[in-house]
Short mmCIF file of C-alpha atoms in Angstrom, two decimals:
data_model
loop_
_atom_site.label_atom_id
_atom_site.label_comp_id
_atom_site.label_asym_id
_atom_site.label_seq_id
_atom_site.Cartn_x
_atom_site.Cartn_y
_atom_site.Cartn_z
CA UNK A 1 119.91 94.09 146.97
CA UNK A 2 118.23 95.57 143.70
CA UNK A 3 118.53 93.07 141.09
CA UNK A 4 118.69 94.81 137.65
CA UNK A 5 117.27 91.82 135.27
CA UNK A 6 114.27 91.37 137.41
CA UNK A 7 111.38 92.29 135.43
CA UNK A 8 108.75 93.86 137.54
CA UNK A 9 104.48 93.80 137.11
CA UNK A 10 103.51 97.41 135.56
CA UNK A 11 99.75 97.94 134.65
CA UNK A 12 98.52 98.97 131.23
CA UNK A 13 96.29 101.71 131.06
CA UNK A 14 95.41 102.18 127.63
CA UNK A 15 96.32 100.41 123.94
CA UNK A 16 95.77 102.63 120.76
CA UNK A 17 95.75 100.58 117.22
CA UNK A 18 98.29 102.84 115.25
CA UNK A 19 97.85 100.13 112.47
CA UNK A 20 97.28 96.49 111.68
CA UNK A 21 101.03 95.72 112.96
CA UNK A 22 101.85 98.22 115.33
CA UNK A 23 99.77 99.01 118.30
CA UNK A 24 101.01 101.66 121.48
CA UNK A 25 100.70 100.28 125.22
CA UNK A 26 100.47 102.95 127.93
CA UNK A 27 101.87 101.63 131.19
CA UNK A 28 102.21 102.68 134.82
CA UNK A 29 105.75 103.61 135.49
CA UNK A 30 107.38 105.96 138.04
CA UNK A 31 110.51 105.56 136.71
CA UNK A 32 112.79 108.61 135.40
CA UNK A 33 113.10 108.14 131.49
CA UNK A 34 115.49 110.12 129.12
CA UNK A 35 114.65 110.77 125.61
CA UNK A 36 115.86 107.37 123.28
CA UNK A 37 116.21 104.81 126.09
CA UNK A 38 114.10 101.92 126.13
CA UNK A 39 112.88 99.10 128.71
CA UNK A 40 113.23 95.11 128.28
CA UNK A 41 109.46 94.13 128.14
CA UNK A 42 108.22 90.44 128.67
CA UNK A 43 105.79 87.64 129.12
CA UNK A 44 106.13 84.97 131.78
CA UNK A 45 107.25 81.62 130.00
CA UNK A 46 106.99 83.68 126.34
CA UNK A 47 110.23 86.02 126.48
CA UNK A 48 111.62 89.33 126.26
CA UNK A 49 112.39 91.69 123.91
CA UNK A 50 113.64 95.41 123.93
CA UNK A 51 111.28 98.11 123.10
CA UNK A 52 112.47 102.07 123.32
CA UNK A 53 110.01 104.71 124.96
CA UNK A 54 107.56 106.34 122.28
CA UNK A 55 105.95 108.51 125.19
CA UNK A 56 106.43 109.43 128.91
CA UNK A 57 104.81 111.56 131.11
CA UNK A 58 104.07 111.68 134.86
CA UNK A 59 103.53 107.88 135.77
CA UNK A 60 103.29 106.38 132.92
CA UNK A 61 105.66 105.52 129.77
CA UNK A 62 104.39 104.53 126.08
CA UNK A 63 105.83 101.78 123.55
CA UNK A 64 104.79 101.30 120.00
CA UNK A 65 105.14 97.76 119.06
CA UNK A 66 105.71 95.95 115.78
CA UNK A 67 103.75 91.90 115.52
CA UNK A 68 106.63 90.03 114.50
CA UNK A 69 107.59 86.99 117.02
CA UNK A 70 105.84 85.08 119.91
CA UNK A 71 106.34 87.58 122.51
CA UNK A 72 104.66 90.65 120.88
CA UNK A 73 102.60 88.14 119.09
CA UNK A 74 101.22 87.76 123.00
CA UNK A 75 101.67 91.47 123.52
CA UNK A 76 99.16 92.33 121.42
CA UNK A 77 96.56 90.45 123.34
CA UNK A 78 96.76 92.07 126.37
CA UNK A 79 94.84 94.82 126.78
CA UNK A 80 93.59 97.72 129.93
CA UNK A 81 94.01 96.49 132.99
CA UNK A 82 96.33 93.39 132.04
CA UNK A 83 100.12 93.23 133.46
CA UNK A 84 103.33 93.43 131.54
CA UNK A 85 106.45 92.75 133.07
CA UNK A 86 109.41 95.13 132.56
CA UNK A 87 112.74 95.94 133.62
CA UNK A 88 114.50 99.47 132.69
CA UNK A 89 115.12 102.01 131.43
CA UNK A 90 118.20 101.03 129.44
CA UNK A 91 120.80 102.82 127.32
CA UNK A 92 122.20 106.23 127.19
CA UNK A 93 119.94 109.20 125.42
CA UNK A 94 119.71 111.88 122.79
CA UNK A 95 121.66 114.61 124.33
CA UNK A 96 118.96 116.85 124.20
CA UNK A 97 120.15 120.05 126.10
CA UNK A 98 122.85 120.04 123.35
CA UNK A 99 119.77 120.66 121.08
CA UNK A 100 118.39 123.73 122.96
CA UNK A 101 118.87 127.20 121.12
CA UNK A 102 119.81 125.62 117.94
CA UNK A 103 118.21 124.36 114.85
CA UNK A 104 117.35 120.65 114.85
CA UNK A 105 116.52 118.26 111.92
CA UNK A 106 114.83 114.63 112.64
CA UNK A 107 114.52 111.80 110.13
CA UNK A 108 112.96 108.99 111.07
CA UNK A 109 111.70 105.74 108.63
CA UNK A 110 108.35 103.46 109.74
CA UNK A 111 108.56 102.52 113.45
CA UNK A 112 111.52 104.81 113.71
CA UNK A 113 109.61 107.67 114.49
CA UNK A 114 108.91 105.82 117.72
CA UNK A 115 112.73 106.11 119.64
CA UNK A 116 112.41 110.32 118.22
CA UNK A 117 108.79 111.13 119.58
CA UNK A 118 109.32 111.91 122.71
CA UNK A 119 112.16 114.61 121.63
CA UNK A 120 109.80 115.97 119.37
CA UNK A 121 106.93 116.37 121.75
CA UNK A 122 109.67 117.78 124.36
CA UNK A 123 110.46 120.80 121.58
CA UNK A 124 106.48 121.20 120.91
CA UNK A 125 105.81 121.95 124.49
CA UNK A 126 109.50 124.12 124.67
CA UNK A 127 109.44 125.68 121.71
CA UNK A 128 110.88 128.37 123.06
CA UNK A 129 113.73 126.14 123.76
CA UNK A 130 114.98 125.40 119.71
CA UNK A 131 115.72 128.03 117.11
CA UNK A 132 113.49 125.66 114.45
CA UNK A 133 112.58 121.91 114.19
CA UNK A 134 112.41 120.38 110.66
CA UNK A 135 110.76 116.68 110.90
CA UNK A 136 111.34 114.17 107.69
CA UNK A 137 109.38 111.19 108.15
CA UNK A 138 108.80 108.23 106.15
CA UNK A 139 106.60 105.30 105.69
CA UNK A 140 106.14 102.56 103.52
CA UNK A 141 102.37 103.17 102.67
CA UNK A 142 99.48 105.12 103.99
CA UNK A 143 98.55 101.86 105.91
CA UNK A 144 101.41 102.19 107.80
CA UNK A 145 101.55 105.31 108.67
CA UNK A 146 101.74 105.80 112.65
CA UNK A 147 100.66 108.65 115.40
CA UNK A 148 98.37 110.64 113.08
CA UNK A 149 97.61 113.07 115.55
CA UNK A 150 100.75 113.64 116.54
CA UNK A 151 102.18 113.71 112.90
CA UNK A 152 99.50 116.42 112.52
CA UNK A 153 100.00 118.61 115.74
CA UNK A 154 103.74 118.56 114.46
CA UNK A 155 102.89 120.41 111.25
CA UNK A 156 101.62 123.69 113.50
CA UNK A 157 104.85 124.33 114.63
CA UNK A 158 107.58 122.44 112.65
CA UNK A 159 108.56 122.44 109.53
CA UNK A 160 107.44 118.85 108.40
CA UNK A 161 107.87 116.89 105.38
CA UNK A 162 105.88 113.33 105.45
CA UNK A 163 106.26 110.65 103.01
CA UNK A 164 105.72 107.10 101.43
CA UNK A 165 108.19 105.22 99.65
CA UNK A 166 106.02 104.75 96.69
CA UNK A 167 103.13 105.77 96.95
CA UNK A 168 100.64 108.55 96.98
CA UNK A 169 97.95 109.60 99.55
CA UNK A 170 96.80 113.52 100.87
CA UNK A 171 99.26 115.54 103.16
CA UNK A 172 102.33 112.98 101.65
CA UNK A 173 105.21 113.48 99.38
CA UNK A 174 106.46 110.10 97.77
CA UNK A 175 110.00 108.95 97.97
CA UNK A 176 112.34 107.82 100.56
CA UNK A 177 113.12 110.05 103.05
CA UNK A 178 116.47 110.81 101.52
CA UNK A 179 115.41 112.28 98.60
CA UNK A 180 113.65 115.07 100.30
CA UNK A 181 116.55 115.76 102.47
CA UNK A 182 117.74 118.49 99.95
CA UNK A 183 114.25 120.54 100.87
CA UNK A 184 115.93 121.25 104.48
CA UNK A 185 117.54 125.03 104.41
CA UNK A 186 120.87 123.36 106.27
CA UNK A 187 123.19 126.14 104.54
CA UNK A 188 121.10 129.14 106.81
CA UNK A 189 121.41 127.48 109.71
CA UNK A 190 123.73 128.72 112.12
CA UNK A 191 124.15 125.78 114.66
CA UNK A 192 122.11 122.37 114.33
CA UNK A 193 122.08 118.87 115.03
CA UNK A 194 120.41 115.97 112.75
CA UNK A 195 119.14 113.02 114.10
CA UNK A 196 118.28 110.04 112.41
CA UNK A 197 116.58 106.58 113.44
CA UNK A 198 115.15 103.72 111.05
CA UNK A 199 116.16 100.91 109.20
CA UNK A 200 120.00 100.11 109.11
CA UNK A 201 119.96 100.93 105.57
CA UNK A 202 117.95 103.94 106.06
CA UNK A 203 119.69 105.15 108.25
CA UNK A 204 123.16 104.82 106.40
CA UNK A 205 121.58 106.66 103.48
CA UNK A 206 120.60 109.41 105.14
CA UNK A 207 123.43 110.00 106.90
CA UNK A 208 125.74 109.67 103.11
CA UNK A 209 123.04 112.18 101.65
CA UNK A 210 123.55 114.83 104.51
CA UNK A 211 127.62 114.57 104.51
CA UNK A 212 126.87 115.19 100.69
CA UNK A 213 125.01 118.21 101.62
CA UNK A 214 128.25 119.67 103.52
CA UNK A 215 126.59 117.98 107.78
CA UNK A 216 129.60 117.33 109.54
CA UNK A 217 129.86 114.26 111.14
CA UNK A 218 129.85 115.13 114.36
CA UNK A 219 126.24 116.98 114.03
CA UNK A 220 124.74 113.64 113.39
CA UNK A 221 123.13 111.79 115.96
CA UNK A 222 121.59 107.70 115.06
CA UNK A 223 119.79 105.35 117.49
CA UNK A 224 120.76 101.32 116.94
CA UNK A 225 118.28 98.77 116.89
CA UNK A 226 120.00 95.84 118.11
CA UNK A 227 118.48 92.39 119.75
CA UNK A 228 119.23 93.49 123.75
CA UNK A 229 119.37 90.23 125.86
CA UNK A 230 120.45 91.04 129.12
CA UNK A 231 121.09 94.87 128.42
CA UNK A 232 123.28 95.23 131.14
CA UNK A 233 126.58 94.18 129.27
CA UNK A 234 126.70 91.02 129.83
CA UNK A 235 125.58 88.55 127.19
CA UNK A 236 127.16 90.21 124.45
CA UNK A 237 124.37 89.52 121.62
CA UNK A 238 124.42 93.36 120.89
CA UNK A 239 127.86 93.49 120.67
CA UNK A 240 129.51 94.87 117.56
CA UNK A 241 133.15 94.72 117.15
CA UNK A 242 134.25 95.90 120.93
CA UNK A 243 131.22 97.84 121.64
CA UNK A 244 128.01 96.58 123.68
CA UNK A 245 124.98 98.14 122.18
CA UNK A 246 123.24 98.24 124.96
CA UNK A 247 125.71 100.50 127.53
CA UNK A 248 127.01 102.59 124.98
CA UNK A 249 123.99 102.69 122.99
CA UNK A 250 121.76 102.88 121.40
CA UNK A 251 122.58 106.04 121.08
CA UNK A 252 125.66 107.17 119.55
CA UNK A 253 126.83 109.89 117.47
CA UNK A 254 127.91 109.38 113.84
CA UNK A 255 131.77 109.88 114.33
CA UNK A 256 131.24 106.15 116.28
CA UNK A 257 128.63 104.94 115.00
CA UNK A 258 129.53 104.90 111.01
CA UNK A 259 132.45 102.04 112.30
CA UNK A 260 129.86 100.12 113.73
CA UNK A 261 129.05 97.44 111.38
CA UNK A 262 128.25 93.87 111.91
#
């Protein structure tokens, strides 16, 4: 019998330092990944922690991981070569074929462009797929500013608008992503979907500025970051109100999600 909490050895190939706090691990894994889902990740006798997919392709998957405990603490000293253990994928997903052949706004705050790359580098390689794809994404500083290539291939084909909170460096605007919200054309669109993943807070900005702007609820799309135990619906540490995070999540569409407060 499959057990589902088993964490399994998966090899890292290759560990790029985004920046001082966040680096990406590239790891073997056959398994079938959707866009937003995310994998419990862990170190014998250290712990476990959930981490969402940043990258996938044939074989392998990517995470982007924060330093901030023990376990990633240890993370971050493993290197090529070295085994982590994981168990996954998790959670439910963007509903991306809802996207296709519409208009599509992302806003995403620090390591919250993470959960949204993998939807973004889906509509690079389809463009032909999405009517347009406007990117907002903000950072604290320049020093924290993550997948600079990426953030750069973006700009040849989206429409991209890249800031710092408050600060100023080339290639950024300043101010929270909120305030540049108004820049998106949303009024000529015929059709879209907006999704948003950051910070709580962020997040609940974002989503008040766009209903401002005359979004409908139901257009808007947020990803939860919530401390997943078990992630199978059974501890009940990501459980808010009647609703476990981590089966019905992280995922969810506004109309749920703006009820879904601690």
């Amino acid at each position: 019998m499959n057990n589902i909490t088993l964490p399994k050895p998966h090899k890292i190939t290759s560990v790029i330092h985004e920046t001082n706090a966040e680096y990406t691990f590239r790891v073997e894994c056959d398994a079938e990944t959707k866009h937003g889902q995310f994998f419990m990740l862990s170190i014998p006798k250290v712990g476990e922690a959930p981490i969402s997919v940043s990258g996938k392709g044939d074989g392998w998957v990517e995470f982007t991981i924060r330093k901030v405990g023990r376990l990633t603490q240890g993370i971050f000293g493993l290197k090529s070569g070295d085994t982590l253990f994981m168990r996954g994928p998790y959670g439910n997903s963007f509903p991306v074929d809802e996207f296709k052949n519409k208009d599509l706004l992302v806003i995403s705050g620090g390591t919250g462009m993470a959960p949204v790359k993998t939807i973004l580098n889906y509509f690079y390689d389809h463009s032909e797929e999405i009517k347009s794809v406007n990117l907002i994404s903000g950072f604290k500083d320049v020093n924290c500013v993550l997948f600079h290539d990426e953030l750069e291939k973006f700009k040849t084909k989206f429409n991209t608008i890249y800031t710092l909170d408050n600060s100023k460096a080339d290639g950024f605007e300043t101010g929270m992503v909120t305030e540049h919200i108004k820049k998106i054309p949303l009024n000529t669109f015929e059709d879209y979907n907006v999704v948003i993943v950051g910070p709580p807070i962020m997040m609940h900005f974002a989503a008040k500025e766009l209903l401002a702007n005359g979004v409908e609820e139901s257009k808007i799309w947020v990803s939860f970051e919530r401390k997943m135990s078990c992630a199978v619906g059974k501890c009940g540490h990501c459980k808010i109100n009647e609703t476990y995070v981590c089966l019905e999540g992280p995922v969810f569409n506004y109309t749920k999600a703006k009820d879904l407060l601690d």
